[in-house]
């Protein structure tokens, strides 16, 4: 148990350090690819591995955009940039994000996401039903000037599993039976948009991130499926981390249900999005934030 928590703590420390390093890199004109590669290199130099490709989501893109191989995109001179980073140590992942307001127009969206995240974390404790946790937080800290994105949820973190186990929604769910337990580790995250926004993230056609489902098909794809599973286990990966010959097989592997594809998620009415996220461990007295920096 101690060793498990130490691995989570180490992964979280490296994740927080990567976010601290990311902040000064966010300026208009900088290539997204350069930021992603530098942060992923930092994680490896610290003796960890990326738990997923660095996500850099600009403006109304909420989640799941990671630069593609040779991606020419650069940061704009205005608006919000979400940097979502994760490291893993021996399979134990951390996951945290910051939002940078390049032009100073949307600081209030970031403030309200952070305030709601802190309220959620303050209410997290062993034995609390998730439904009750969210209801209480919503009553106490519902954002006034912004709208929560309702279909992006926090998630439990387990060895080689980024999105399995219990989920932590941000608005009171109609059905949710699960209870928070001591020793569990969560990525708690909150996304806000303006009151003009839909408050919902919708999938685009573009996919920049994949993960393995564990399926090994017969025939020629079997060997590549096995190799990808050996390299990344079930954690998300980027086409940037593959050989060009492997990249050409991604859509085929997805069709054969070897891979899960994570489409880029955009705010439903194209309004700007802010994100706040931390990795926490549930202890007897409450949640301890592991990714504070
Ligand atoms: Co994240």
Coordinates of N, CA, C and O in Angstrom, one line a residue, residues 50-53 88 91 93 158-164 209-216 225 228-237 257-260 262:
X50 N 5.1 9.4 -19.7 CA 3.8 10.0 -19.9 C 2.7 9.0 -19.7 O 2.7 7.9 -20.2
X51 N 1.7 9.4 -18.8 CA 0.5 8.5 -18.6 C -0.4 8.6 -19.8 O -1.3 7.8 -20.0
X52 N -0.3 9.7 -20.5 CA -1.1 10.0 -21.7 C -0.4 11.1 -22.5 O 0.5 11.8 -21.9
X53 N -0.7 11.3 -23.8 CA 0.0 12.4 -24.5 C -0.4 13.7 -23.9 O -1.5 13.9 -23.5
X88 N 3.3 8.6 -15.3 CA 3.1 7.4 -14.5 C 4.4 6.9 -14.1 O 5.4 7.0 -14.7
X91 N 3.3 2.4 -13.8 CA 1.9 2.2 -14.2 C 1.0 3.0 -13.3 O -0.2 3.2 -13.7
X93 N -0.7 6.3 -12.4 CA -0.7 7.6 -13.1 C -1.2 8.7 -12.3 O -1.9 8.6 -11.3
X158 N -6.1 4.1 -11.5 CA -5.6 2.8 -11.0 C -4.4 2.4 -11.8 O -4.2 3.0 -12.9
X159 N -3.7 1.4 -11.4 CA -2.5 1.0 -12.2 C -2.8 0.7 -13.6 O -3.6 -0.1 -13.9
X160 N -2.1 1.4 -14.5 CA -2.3 1.3 -16.0 C -3.7 1.6 -16.4 O -4.1 1.2 -17.5
X161 N -4.5 2.2 -15.5 CA -5.9 2.6 -15.9 C -6.2 4.0 -15.6 O -6.1 4.4 -14.4
X162 N -6.5 4.8 -16.6 CA -6.7 6.2 -16.5 C -8.1 6.5 -16.3 O -8.5 7.5 -15.6
X163 N -9.0 5.8 -16.9 CA -10.4 6.1 -16.9 C -11.3 4.9 -16.5 O -12.2 4.6 -17.2
X164 N -10.9 4.3 -15.4 CA -11.8 3.1 -15.0 C -12.2 3.3 -13.6 O -11.9 4.3 -13.0
X209 N -5.7 10.9 -30.1 CA -5.2 10.0 -29.0 C -6.0 8.7 -29.1 O -7.2 8.6 -29.3
X210 N -5.2 7.6 -28.8 CA -5.8 6.2 -28.8 C -5.3 5.5 -27.5 O -4.3 5.8 -26.9
X211 N -6.1 4.5 -27.2 CA -5.6 3.5 -26.2 C -6.0 2.1 -26.6 O -6.9 1.9 -27.4
X212 N -5.3 1.1 -26.0 CA -5.5 -0.3 -26.3 C -6.7 -0.8 -25.5 O -6.9 -0.5 -24.4
X213 N -7.5 -1.6 -26.2 CA -8.7 -2.2 -25.5 C -8.3 -3.5 -24.8 O -9.1 -4.1 -24.0
X214 N -7.1 -4.1 -25.2 CA -6.7 -5.4 -24.6 C -7.0 -6.5 -25.6 O -6.6 -7.6 -25.4
X215 N -7.7 -6.2 -26.7 CA -8.0 -7.2 -27.7 C -6.8 -7.5 -28.7 O -6.2 -6.6 -29.2
X216 N -6.6 -8.8 -28.8 CA -5.6 -9.2 -29.8 C -6.3 -10.0 -30.9 O -6.7 -11.1 -30.7
X225 N -0.9 -5.5 -32.6 CA -1.7 -5.3 -31.4 C -1.0 -5.7 -30.1 O -1.0 -4.9 -29.1
X228 N 1.8 -3.0 -29.3 CA 1.2 -1.8 -28.7 C 0.8 -2.0 -27.3 O 1.1 -1.1 -26.4
X229 N 0.3 -3.2 -27.0 CA -0.1 -3.5 -25.6 C 1.1 -3.6 -24.7 O 1.1 -3.1 -23.6
X230 N 2.2 -4.2 -25.3 CA 3.4 -4.3 -24.5 C 4.0 -2.9 -24.2 O 4.6 -2.7 -23.1
X231 N 3.9 -2.0 -25.2 CA 4.5 -0.7 -25.0 C 3.7 0.3 -24.1 O 4.3 1.0 -23.3
X232 N 2.4 0.3 -24.3 CA 1.6 1.3 -23.6 C 0.6 0.7 -22.6 O -0.1 1.5 -21.9
X233 N 0.6 -0.6 -22.5 CA -0.5 -1.3 -21.7 C -1.8 -0.7 -22.1 O -2.0 -0.5 -23.3
X234 N -2.7 -0.3 -21.2 CA -4.0 0.3 -21.6 C -4.0 1.8 -21.5 O -5.1 2.4 -21.7
X235 N -2.8 2.4 -21.3 CA -2.8 3.9 -21.2 C -2.8 4.5 -22.6 O -2.3 4.0 -23.6
X236 N -3.4 5.7 -22.7 CA -3.5 6.4 -23.9 C -2.1 6.8 -24.5 O -1.2 7.0 -23.8
X237 N -2.1 6.8 -25.9 CA -0.8 7.1 -26.5 C -1.1 8.0 -27.8 O -2.2 8.1 -28.2
X257 N -11.6 -3.0 -33.2 CA -11.9 -2.8 -31.7 C -10.6 -3.2 -30.9 O -10.7 -3.6 -29.8
X258 N -9.4 -3.1 -31.5 CA -8.2 -3.2 -30.8 C -7.9 -1.9 -30.1 O -7.3 -1.9 -29.0
X259 N -8.3 -0.8 -30.6 CA -8.0 0.5 -30.1 C -9.3 1.3 -29.8 O -10.3 1.2 -30.5
X260 N -9.3 2.1 -28.7 CA -10.3 3.1 -28.4 C -9.8 4.4 -29.0 O -8.6 4.7 -28.8
X262 N -10.1 8.5 -29.0 CA -10.7 9.6 -28.2 C -10.8 10.8 -29.1 O -9.8 11.5 -29.4

